[in-house]
């Protein structure tokens, strides 16, 4: 019996079944990702800076130890071992981990672009007897460089940026953080400028109104710095039609998805995060419904194109099938990710109605979007008619443009208006200066005289570059060449999980049809301080061009143009120099806001002061703030221990105890609620805004009820009069929800 080694356990059953259909009796076993890894960061860099080898690798955890034993046992009893890890750089590296365990003559390498009968059959028919050494070397170089950057950079950050906890540095994450911080800074410091234009409404001989815009002799929109200057333009009573130009244009469809464009459109159309979008395509790939997801290319095979043309004709009619297939090209075909096909549906091997089942379930909408984009990429061109009318009188030049759709073409097939970001983001200060109208223009003849009905002053306000969203950050990373499809899924979520960046939903704004308004990425104080230090201390780590050049160097290792040691040594020589210089920098400390003397220290005869502590909870991603005594310099040097509640950066004013009028102490409870505490009379419930909550009275005895949390289930609260077994459901802040006569248990 043969053994097929896969990465994901979700593929095991299908691959075994499809291999058997090909006449291969095989048992599949999964590595579940990498089996080997470098030791934990606490044990040091673990990479030799002369050889840059990963010789310190060991099983990544106890589960990997068990899987290693099972795989070695299976290999010992196998007739042939087929390593079928994913067809990318990391897949080759995972394959290399098990390759040395396979006896000579038994090892084979297969790649499955899709988990279907055809995909498995094709992969098994094209097996090779060796790994792609270049891809393995590139993966090892990336791991070694990332470990050195992460360990040394993080240690430096810990030492120099002391006002925040949980900071770290990394080759890709630091450059991505800088993008977010600099975009936010540019957005905050941007000062809009206003320009004014002139729009006129003309009347044709047929009585229809024709809008036009004042332009210069070159056809560019004229703008004026003040409204008064715009109003000073003298308009004649009539203008003459100088020319009427009608153009028929064809718009070719967009290509099918690759990794970056998929993540962008999935965010906009489905509201998915980068992590969710990645999970969707990986799950669909493992289920045999779509092709390999971590691809950089839009290339598609002839068999898939033929199926798409047949499917378009079946669903939409012959007029939506172009005379010849579209050939979409890109510049990524030299990389390992570019060696695959685009993300597309796998070709079904049954009735066309079988596709309906794919559009259901957890990722049904994701599949439908991939399918629609792929079919649209092979649909007929959209045909539009553009009309341009130039008008003049004396020194006045006017321009009117209109557009009408003659044939919807691929737009009929596409299921969303959401698209990926353009190749280049519009620069700051961009304003809408297109004089084109949106619809059809009324008929006008060359030489015809048109009367001016009215003149309007238009306002053009410049806008900053929009804040990044998860979708647009992925687009920018790709544009700059930072990272590859396999890294987008980790870099962007990492910024959020570490609390360096938060997501804020912008105020309501107009969005294209069938698209989501995405939350903007806003750097936190910790993220901004971390970025500021890295720019000063380790500029190479956040340099966009240098980071992108490293990705190109890794590609060159894979292609055999450079060696692993050559690339790693060049990177380390620059990084080591920056590291030495950064160690000489003074630590960054921020004086925490003084909120006044600590009451406990005052009572005990010490000079402690309360200081404002602010941060972001790494689990909930919610900001927090409180006051702590500066007499406590560390956990092992706690002499006071007093803490106080803060609201909007100021100490909460303590209300008097209802019983003795002594000042109360604020406490945030572990259950999420709030209370005030009197040393003599105990606890008093506080509301959401720290107001004292008045306990309701028992309807039977008029005594104040007490507030409690149920033992089962936890998280439910109630007011109780235990003497009369009367209970009122409430929230954790004491707001009564409804009356419920039941026990407190």
PDB file of N, CA and C in Angstrom, residues 221-271:
ATOM      1  N   UNK A 221     -11.387  71.020 -16.928  1.00  0.00           N
ATOM      2  CA  UNK A 221     -12.352  71.811 -16.172  1.00  0.00           C
ATOM      3  C   UNK A 221     -11.667  73.047 -15.590  1.00  0.00           C
ATOM      4  N   UNK A 222     -12.271  74.214 -15.783  1.00  0.00           N
ATOM      5  CA  UNK A 222     -11.733  75.445 -15.197  1.00  0.00           C
ATOM      6  C   UNK A 222     -12.183  75.550 -13.741  1.00  0.00           C
ATOM      7  N   UNK A 223     -11.251  75.893 -12.879  1.00  0.00           N
ATOM      8  CA  UNK A 223     -11.589  76.070 -11.473  1.00  0.00           C
ATOM      9  C   UNK A 223     -11.049  77.408 -11.004  1.00  0.00           C
ATOM     10  N   UNK A 224     -11.698  77.955  -9.975  1.00  0.00           N
ATOM     11  CA  UNK A 224     -11.367  79.272  -9.450  1.00  0.00           C
ATOM     12  C   UNK A 224     -11.177  79.163  -7.946  1.00  0.00           C
ATOM     13  N   UNK A 225     -10.208  79.919  -7.398  1.00  0.00           N
ATOM     14  CA  UNK A 225      -9.953  79.807  -5.959  1.00  0.00           C
ATOM     15  C   UNK A 225     -11.056  80.389  -5.086  1.00  0.00           C
ATOM     16  N   UNK A 226     -11.854  81.317  -5.615  1.00  0.00           N
ATOM     17  CA  UNK A 226     -12.929  81.922  -4.830  1.00  0.00           C
ATOM     18  C   UNK A 226     -14.232  81.852  -5.599  1.00  0.00           C
ATOM     19  N   UNK A 227     -15.316  81.879  -4.864  1.00  0.00           N
ATOM     20  CA  UNK A 227     -16.636  81.859  -5.500  1.00  0.00           C
ATOM     21  C   UNK A 227     -16.878  83.136  -6.290  1.00  0.00           C
ATOM     22  N   UNK A 228     -16.335  84.254  -5.781  1.00  0.00           N
ATOM     23  CA  UNK A 228     -16.531  85.534  -6.476  1.00  0.00           C
ATOM     24  C   UNK A 228     -15.929  85.494  -7.877  1.00  0.00           C
ATOM     25  N   UNK A 229     -14.737  84.884  -8.004  1.00  0.00           N
ATOM     26  CA  UNK A 229     -14.112  84.784  -9.322  1.00  0.00           C
ATOM     27  C   UNK A 229     -14.935  83.909 -10.257  1.00  0.00           C
ATOM     28  N   UNK A 230     -15.503  82.823  -9.712  1.00  0.00           N
ATOM     29  CA  UNK A 230     -16.335  81.953 -10.548  1.00  0.00           C
ATOM     30  C   UNK A 230     -17.577  82.696 -11.022  1.00  0.00           C
ATOM     31  N   UNK A 231     -18.159  83.503 -10.155  1.00  0.00           N
ATOM     32  CA  UNK A 231     -19.370  84.243 -10.539  1.00  0.00           C
ATOM     33  C   UNK A 231     -19.065  85.403 -11.486  1.00  0.00           C
ATOM     34  N   UNK A 232     -17.811  85.812 -11.531  1.00  0.00           N
ATOM     35  CA  UNK A 232     -17.463  86.944 -12.399  1.00  0.00           C
ATOM     36  C   UNK A 232     -17.349  86.556 -13.867  1.00  0.00           C
ATOM     37  N   UNK A 233     -17.377  85.255 -14.166  1.00  0.00           N
ATOM     38  CA  UNK A 233     -17.310  84.818 -15.560  1.00  0.00           C
ATOM     39  C   UNK A 233     -18.575  85.259 -16.283  1.00  0.00           C
ATOM     40  N   UNK A 234     -18.401  85.968 -17.353  1.00  0.00           N
ATOM     41  CA  UNK A 234     -19.547  86.482 -18.118  1.00  0.00           C
ATOM     42  C   UNK A 234     -19.973  85.441 -19.144  1.00  0.00           C
ATOM     43  N   UNK A 235     -21.211  85.024 -19.066  1.00  0.00           N
ATOM     44  CA  UNK A 235     -21.749  84.023 -19.976  1.00  0.00           C
ATOM     45  C   UNK A 235     -22.586  84.702 -21.058  1.00  0.00           C
ATOM     46  N   UNK A 236     -22.422  84.261 -22.307  1.00  0.00           N
ATOM     47  CA  UNK A 236     -23.270  84.811 -23.374  1.00  0.00           C
ATOM     48  C   UNK A 236     -24.686  84.275 -23.263  1.00  0.00           C
ATOM     49  N   UNK A 237     -25.580  84.844 -24.006  1.00  0.00           N
ATOM     50  CA  UNK A 237     -26.969  84.361 -23.988  1.00  0.00           C
ATOM     51  C   UNK A 237     -27.100  83.034 -24.711  1.00  0.00           C
ATOM     52  N   UNK A 238     -26.251  82.838 -25.733  1.00  0.00           N
ATOM     53  CA  UNK A 238     -26.289  81.599 -26.504  1.00  0.00           C
ATOM     54  C   UNK A 238     -24.873  81.095 -26.756  1.00  0.00           C
ATOM     55  N   UNK A 239     -24.774  79.781 -26.963  1.00  0.00           N
ATOM     56  CA  UNK A 239     -23.511  79.175 -27.381  1.00  0.00           C
ATOM     57  C   UNK A 239     -23.774  78.286 -28.582  1.00  0.00           C
ATOM     58  N   UNK A 240     -22.736  78.044 -29.341  1.00  0.00           N
ATOM     59  CA  UNK A 240     -22.865  77.228 -30.545  1.00  0.00           C
ATOM     60  C   UNK A 240     -22.246  75.853 -30.337  1.00  0.00           C
ATOM     61  N   UNK A 241     -22.905  74.844 -30.865  1.00  0.00           N
ATOM     62  CA  UNK A 241     -22.368  73.484 -30.806  1.00  0.00           C
ATOM     63  C   UNK A 241     -21.204  73.390 -31.792  1.00  0.00           C
ATOM     64  N   UNK A 242     -19.992  73.239 -31.263  1.00  0.00           N
ATOM     65  CA  UNK A 242     -18.811  73.171 -32.126  1.00  0.00           C
ATOM     66  C   UNK A 242     -18.641  71.788 -32.739  1.00  0.00           C
ATOM     67  N   UNK A 243     -18.918  70.751 -31.946  1.00  0.00           N
ATOM     68  CA  UNK A 243     -18.787  69.390 -32.467  1.00  0.00           C
ATOM     69  C   UNK A 243     -19.574  68.428 -31.599  1.00  0.00           C
ATOM     70  N   UNK A 244     -20.011  67.334 -32.209  1.00  0.00           N
ATOM     71  CA  UNK A 244     -20.686  66.247 -31.501  1.00  0.00           C
ATOM     72  C   UNK A 244     -19.970  64.952 -31.874  1.00  0.00           C
ATOM     73  N   UNK A 245     -19.395  64.306 -30.876  1.00  0.00           N
ATOM     74  CA  UNK A 245     -18.648  63.071 -31.111  1.00  0.00           C
ATOM     75  C   UNK A 245     -19.317  61.920 -30.377  1.00  0.00           C
ATOM     76  N   UNK A 246     -19.653  60.882 -31.109  1.00  0.00           N
ATOM     77  CA  UNK A 246     -20.285  59.694 -30.536  1.00  0.00           C
ATOM     78  C   UNK A 246     -19.348  58.510 -30.737  1.00  0.00           C
ATOM     79  N   UNK A 247     -18.969  57.886 -29.641  1.00  0.00           N
ATOM     80  CA  UNK A 247     -18.064  56.738 -29.694  1.00  0.00           C
ATOM     81  C   UNK A 247     -18.725  55.512 -29.078  1.00  0.00           C
ATOM     82  N   UNK A 248     -18.560  54.423 -29.751  1.00  0.00           N
ATOM     83  CA  UNK A 248     -19.031  53.137 -29.242  1.00  0.00           C
ATOM     84  C   UNK A 248     -17.815  52.401 -28.673  1.00  0.00           C
ATOM     85  N   UNK A 249     -17.869  52.030 -27.399  1.00  0.00           N
ATOM     86  CA  UNK A 249     -16.737  51.402 -26.747  1.00  0.00           C
ATOM     87  C   UNK A 249     -17.129  50.072 -26.138  1.00  0.00           C
ATOM     88  N   UNK A 250     -16.169  49.173 -26.143  1.00  0.00           N
ATOM     89  CA  UNK A 250     -16.359  47.879 -25.495  1.00  0.00           C
ATOM     90  C   UNK A 250     -15.497  47.819 -24.241  1.00  0.00           C
ATOM     91  N   UNK A 251     -16.074  47.394 -23.149  1.00  0.00           N
ATOM     92  CA  UNK A 251     -15.347  47.229 -21.898  1.00  0.00           C
ATOM     93  C   UNK A 251     -15.159  45.739 -21.636  1.00  0.00           C
ATOM     94  N   UNK A 252     -13.900  45.307 -21.614  1.00  0.00           N
ATOM     95  CA  UNK A 252     -13.631  43.891 -21.389  1.00  0.00           C
ATOM     96  C   UNK A 252     -13.847  43.563 -19.909  1.00  0.00           C
ATOM     97  N   UNK A 253     -14.165  42.341 -19.593  1.00  0.00           N
ATOM     98  CA  UNK A 253     -14.431  41.980 -18.186  1.00  0.00           C
ATOM     99  C   UNK A 253     -13.157  41.964 -17.354  1.00  0.00           C
ATOM    100  N   UNK A 254     -13.347  42.040 -16.043  1.00  0.00           N
ATOM    101  CA  UNK A 254     -12.224  41.886 -15.133  1.00  0.00           C
ATOM    102  C   UNK A 254     -11.780  40.425 -15.115  1.00  0.00           C
ATOM    103  N   UNK A 255     -10.523  40.189 -14.781  1.00  0.00           N
ATOM    104  CA  UNK A 255     -10.047  38.796 -14.718  1.00  0.00           C
ATOM    105  C   UNK A 255     -10.628  38.080 -13.512  1.00  0.00           C
ATOM    106  N   UNK A 256     -10.492  36.762 -13.456  1.00  0.00           N
ATOM    107  CA  UNK A 256     -10.946  36.030 -12.263  1.00  0.00           C
ATOM    108  C   UNK A 256     -10.089  36.415 -11.062  1.00  0.00           C
ATOM    109  N   UNK A 257     -10.507  35.958  -9.898  1.00  0.00           N
ATOM    110  CA  UNK A 257      -9.811  36.328  -8.673  1.00  0.00           C
ATOM    111  C   UNK A 257      -8.441  35.682  -8.576  1.00  0.00           C
ATOM    112  N   UNK A 258      -7.489  36.434  -7.993  1.00  0.00           N
ATOM    113  CA  UNK A 258      -6.298  35.858  -7.388  1.00  0.00           C
ATOM    114  C   UNK A 258      -6.392  36.207  -5.902  1.00  0.00           C
ATOM    115  N   UNK A 259      -5.391  35.856  -5.117  1.00  0.00           N
ATOM    116  CA  UNK A 259      -5.514  35.958  -3.662  1.00  0.00           C
ATOM    117  C   UNK A 259      -5.830  37.371  -3.193  1.00  0.00           C
ATOM    118  N   UNK A 260      -5.126  38.361  -3.725  1.00  0.00           N
ATOM    119  CA  UNK A 260      -5.305  39.737  -3.271  1.00  0.00           C
ATOM    120  C   UNK A 260      -6.660  40.290  -3.674  1.00  0.00           C
ATOM    121  N   UNK A 261      -7.027  40.147  -4.950  1.00  0.00           N
ATOM    122  CA  UNK A 261      -8.311  40.694  -5.405  1.00  0.00           C
ATOM    123  C   UNK A 261      -9.477  39.989  -4.717  1.00  0.00           C
ATOM    124  N   UNK A 262      -9.332  38.686  -4.431  1.00  0.00           N
ATOM    125  CA  UNK A 262     -10.394  37.979  -3.713  1.00  0.00           C
ATOM    126  C   UNK A 262     -10.613  38.584  -2.333  1.00  0.00           C
ATOM    127  N   UNK A 263      -9.539  38.793  -1.586  1.00  0.00           N
ATOM    128  CA  UNK A 263      -9.678  39.326  -0.234  1.00  0.00           C
ATOM    129  C   UNK A 263     -10.318  40.715  -0.256  1.00  0.00           C
ATOM    130  N   UNK A 264      -9.943  41.526  -1.226  1.00  0.00           N
ATOM    131  CA  UNK A 264     -10.500  42.870  -1.307  1.00  0.00           C
ATOM    132  C   UNK A 264     -12.000  42.851  -1.603  1.00  0.00           C
ATOM    133  N   UNK A 265     -12.393  42.085  -2.601  1.00  0.00           N
ATOM    134  CA  UNK A 265     -13.807  42.044  -2.984  1.00  0.00           C
ATOM    135  C   UNK A 265     -14.634  41.313  -1.930  1.00  0.00           C
ATOM    136  N   UNK A 266     -14.081  40.282  -1.301  1.00  0.00           N
ATOM    137  CA  UNK A 266     -14.810  39.561  -0.246  1.00  0.00           C
ATOM    138  C   UNK A 266     -15.100  40.495   0.924  1.00  0.00           C
ATOM    139  N   UNK A 267     -14.127  41.354   1.260  1.00  0.00           N
ATOM    140  CA  UNK A 267     -14.353  42.329   2.331  1.00  0.00           C
ATOM    141  C   UNK A 267     -15.486  43.271   1.968  1.00  0.00           C
ATOM    142  N   UNK A 268     -15.475  43.779   0.750  1.00  0.00           N
ATOM    143  CA  UNK A 268     -16.454  44.790   0.342  1.00  0.00           C
ATOM    144  C   UNK A 268     -17.838  44.202   0.082  1.00  0.00           C
ATOM    145  N   UNK A 269     -17.882  43.078  -0.618  1.00  0.00           N
ATOM    146  CA  UNK A 269     -19.175  42.523  -1.024  1.00  0.00           C
ATOM    147  C   UNK A 269     -19.840  41.694   0.068  1.00  0.00           C
ATOM    148  N   UNK A 270     -19.043  40.965   0.844  1.00  0.00           N
ATOM    149  CA  UNK A 270     -19.597  40.051   1.840  1.00  0.00           C
ATOM    150  C   UNK A 270     -19.351  40.504   3.269  1.00  0.00           C
ATOM    151  N   UNK A 271     -18.554  41.565   3.446  1.00  0.00           N
ATOM    152  CA  UNK A 271     -18.254  42.038   4.795  1.00  0.00           C
ATOM    153  C   UNK A 271     -17.334  41.110   5.565  1.00  0.00           C
TER     154      UNK A 271
END
